[in-house]
């Protein structure tokens, strides 16, 4: 880690290093130098990203593109180069590191007000809008079939069949719940394949804690965690934000009775997203609630799969962590099924107001 920190061109010499943030994938550290400059140093997770250099090529071209269009430098991440001009440093163990400016702001795991969530909706909507002219075919697929739910089901069934660490017997009801929803979970993917929904450059991991907010104004600054920016559906970005930020409980809340969809927050996000992402087609707008449903089901399935695999993918804090996360997400899926009519009504009403 120390070698990695010294490999980049920093303002000053590193004097403090702390583990930072609540991401589930990369190893994130905050570095402070003797001049007071602050940076984020990250080790890219090689189990998740098989080609870290490809990830950095994507991230580099996306940030260049955004920087040219943004009117404020804090709307875009700024990656530093190493002393030999690379965007990443590879250490003796073959690990990939990258460094970027710590843009004075903060991230939230739960919105503290409607305004916070609305700001994140503007940030993700704006992000998609800013990238609408980006040439999607120049991007590498950093995680193949990332939101392809049909493929996610195929992999899930494989893990169930293998039952590698003997956990299946304890989760049969959860597995059955997931399997019973395969057809519904495949609707968006089928619409993607048939071309009924346009392919866009999407973020694909739009959790609230992947947006930076300004400390003073609490307005959204840049979108973080650009590793999964790839061609995708607008409904993915809308949907993943809803499942995380419009939920009444944390992603890993153990008391399932606390987990519901908050329709008010759903409406708040819908408004911000539609205000910022102005080029969505009517069909794309119509399927936004299905995006929320699909992203929640998909990540529930992914957490459960990882639990069955022995916790290989997501960082966990305790042995049952992935199972707790899976059950919380599946509880939210059930609640969304009850509220699908209301979600559709809200999207139609807000769209009629915003998209005149
Ligand atoms: P992961 O893929 O592990 O989620 P992220 O790039 O999202 O990695 O970083 C993890 C967390 O670190 C973020 O959710 C955020 O809280 C924090 N973080 C990352 N970059 C910055 C930054 N430039 N400024 C402030 N916080 C940051
Ligand atoms: C991971 O990296 P992070 O923590 O922002 C995951 C997302 C999941 C999310 C669930 C690359 O997001 O797909 O939805 O956890 N990222 C990757 O919290 O798999
Ligand atoms: Mg993240």
Short mmCIF file of N, CA and C and ligand atoms in Angstrom, two decimals, residues 20-26 28 40 42 77 98 100-103 105 107 209-210 212 224-225 227 315, ligand 1:
data_model
loop_
_atom_site.label_atom_id
_atom_site.label_comp_id
_atom_site.label_asym_id
_atom_site.label_seq_id
_atom_site.Cartn_x
_atom_site.Cartn_y
_atom_site.Cartn_z
N UNK A 20 -11.52 3.69 4.19
CA UNK A 20 -12.56 4.69 3.96
C UNK A 20 -13.77 4.11 3.23
N UNK A 21 -14.96 4.63 3.55
CA UNK A 21 -16.18 4.33 2.78
C UNK A 21 -16.78 2.97 3.10
N UNK A 22 -17.94 2.70 2.48
CA UNK A 22 -18.66 1.45 2.73
C UNK A 22 -18.92 0.67 1.46
N UNK A 23 -18.02 0.76 0.49
CA UNK A 23 -18.21 -0.01 -0.74
C UNK A 23 -18.05 -1.50 -0.47
N UNK A 24 -18.70 -2.32 -1.30
CA UNK A 24 -18.64 -3.78 -1.11
C UNK A 24 -17.57 -4.44 -1.96
N UNK A 25 -16.85 -3.65 -2.78
CA UNK A 25 -16.02 -4.30 -3.79
C UNK A 25 -14.54 -3.96 -3.67
N UNK A 26 -14.21 -2.69 -3.80
CA UNK A 26 -12.79 -2.32 -3.81
C UNK A 26 -12.28 -2.03 -2.40
N UNK A 28 -10.72 0.70 -0.28
CA UNK A 28 -10.63 2.16 -0.43
C UNK A 28 -9.93 2.78 0.77
N UNK A 40 -7.96 9.76 -2.60
CA UNK A 40 -8.49 8.41 -2.41
C UNK A 40 -7.56 7.45 -3.16
N UNK A 42 -7.21 3.45 -4.16
CA UNK A 42 -8.03 2.23 -4.20
C UNK A 42 -7.29 1.06 -4.82
N UNK A 77 -14.80 13.07 -11.51
CA UNK A 77 -13.66 12.51 -10.78
C UNK A 77 -12.37 12.84 -11.52
N UNK A 98 -5.17 2.63 -7.91
CA UNK A 98 -5.40 3.92 -8.57
C UNK A 98 -5.60 4.99 -7.52
N UNK A 100 -7.21 9.03 -6.83
CA UNK A 100 -7.89 10.21 -7.34
C UNK A 100 -8.07 11.26 -6.25
N UNK A 101 -8.36 12.48 -6.72
CA UNK A 101 -8.54 13.59 -5.78
C UNK A 101 -9.70 13.30 -4.87
N UNK A 102 -9.51 13.59 -3.60
CA UNK A 102 -10.62 13.52 -2.67
C UNK A 102 -11.36 14.85 -2.82
N UNK A 103 -12.49 14.78 -3.49
CA UNK A 103 -13.23 16.02 -3.73
C UNK A 103 -13.99 16.32 -2.43
N UNK A 105 -16.24 16.46 -0.12
CA UNK A 105 -17.68 16.23 -0.06
C UNK A 105 -17.94 15.02 0.79
N UNK A 107 -20.49 11.20 1.30
CA UNK A 107 -21.45 10.25 0.74
C UNK A 107 -22.36 9.79 1.87
N UNK A 209 -24.57 5.87 -2.00
CA UNK A 209 -23.20 6.15 -1.56
C UNK A 209 -22.19 6.17 -2.71
N UNK A 210 -22.70 6.16 -3.93
CA UNK A 210 -21.83 6.38 -5.08
C UNK A 210 -22.02 7.78 -5.67
N UNK A 212 -21.39 11.93 -4.58
CA UNK A 212 -20.77 12.83 -3.61
C UNK A 212 -21.65 14.08 -3.45
N UNK A 224 -19.56 8.72 -8.34
CA UNK A 224 -18.34 7.93 -8.09
C UNK A 224 -18.50 6.51 -8.66
N UNK A 225 -17.48 5.71 -8.41
CA UNK A 225 -17.56 4.27 -8.68
C UNK A 225 -17.95 4.00 -10.15
N UNK A 227 -16.62 2.02 -12.30
CA UNK A 227 -16.08 0.76 -12.83
C UNK A 227 -17.08 -0.03 -13.68
N UNK A 315 -17.77 -8.06 -0.11
CA UNK A 315 -17.13 -8.00 1.21
C UNK A 315 -18.19 -8.28 2.26
P1 LIG B 1 -16.67 0.25 -4.21
O1 LIG B 1 -16.67 -0.33 -5.61
O2 LIG B 1 -15.98 -0.61 -3.23
O3 LIG B 1 -18.05 0.65 -3.81
P2 LIG B 1 -16.19 3.14 -4.44
O4 LIG B 1 -15.38 3.74 -5.55
O5 LIG B 1 -17.65 3.34 -4.50
O6 LIG B 1 -15.78 1.59 -4.32
O7 LIG B 1 -15.61 3.75 -3.07
C1 LIG B 1 -16.09 3.26 -1.83
C2 LIG B 1 -16.63 4.41 -1.01
O8 LIG B 1 -15.58 5.35 -0.73
C3 LIG B 1 -17.73 5.26 -1.66
O9 LIG B 1 -19.01 4.71 -1.48
C4 LIG B 1 -17.56 6.59 -0.95
O10 LIG B 1 -18.23 6.58 0.30
C5 LIG B 1 -16.08 6.67 -0.68
N1 LIG B 1 -15.39 7.49 -1.71
C6 LIG B 1 -14.84 7.01 -2.84
N2 LIG B 1 -14.31 8.02 -3.55
C7 LIG B 1 -14.51 9.17 -2.88
C8 LIG B 1 -14.18 10.55 -3.10
N3 LIG B 1 -13.51 10.96 -4.17
N4 LIG B 1 -14.53 11.43 -2.15
C9 LIG B 1 -15.21 11.03 -1.06
N5 LIG B 1 -15.57 9.75 -0.80
C10 LIG B 1 -15.22 8.82 -1.68
#
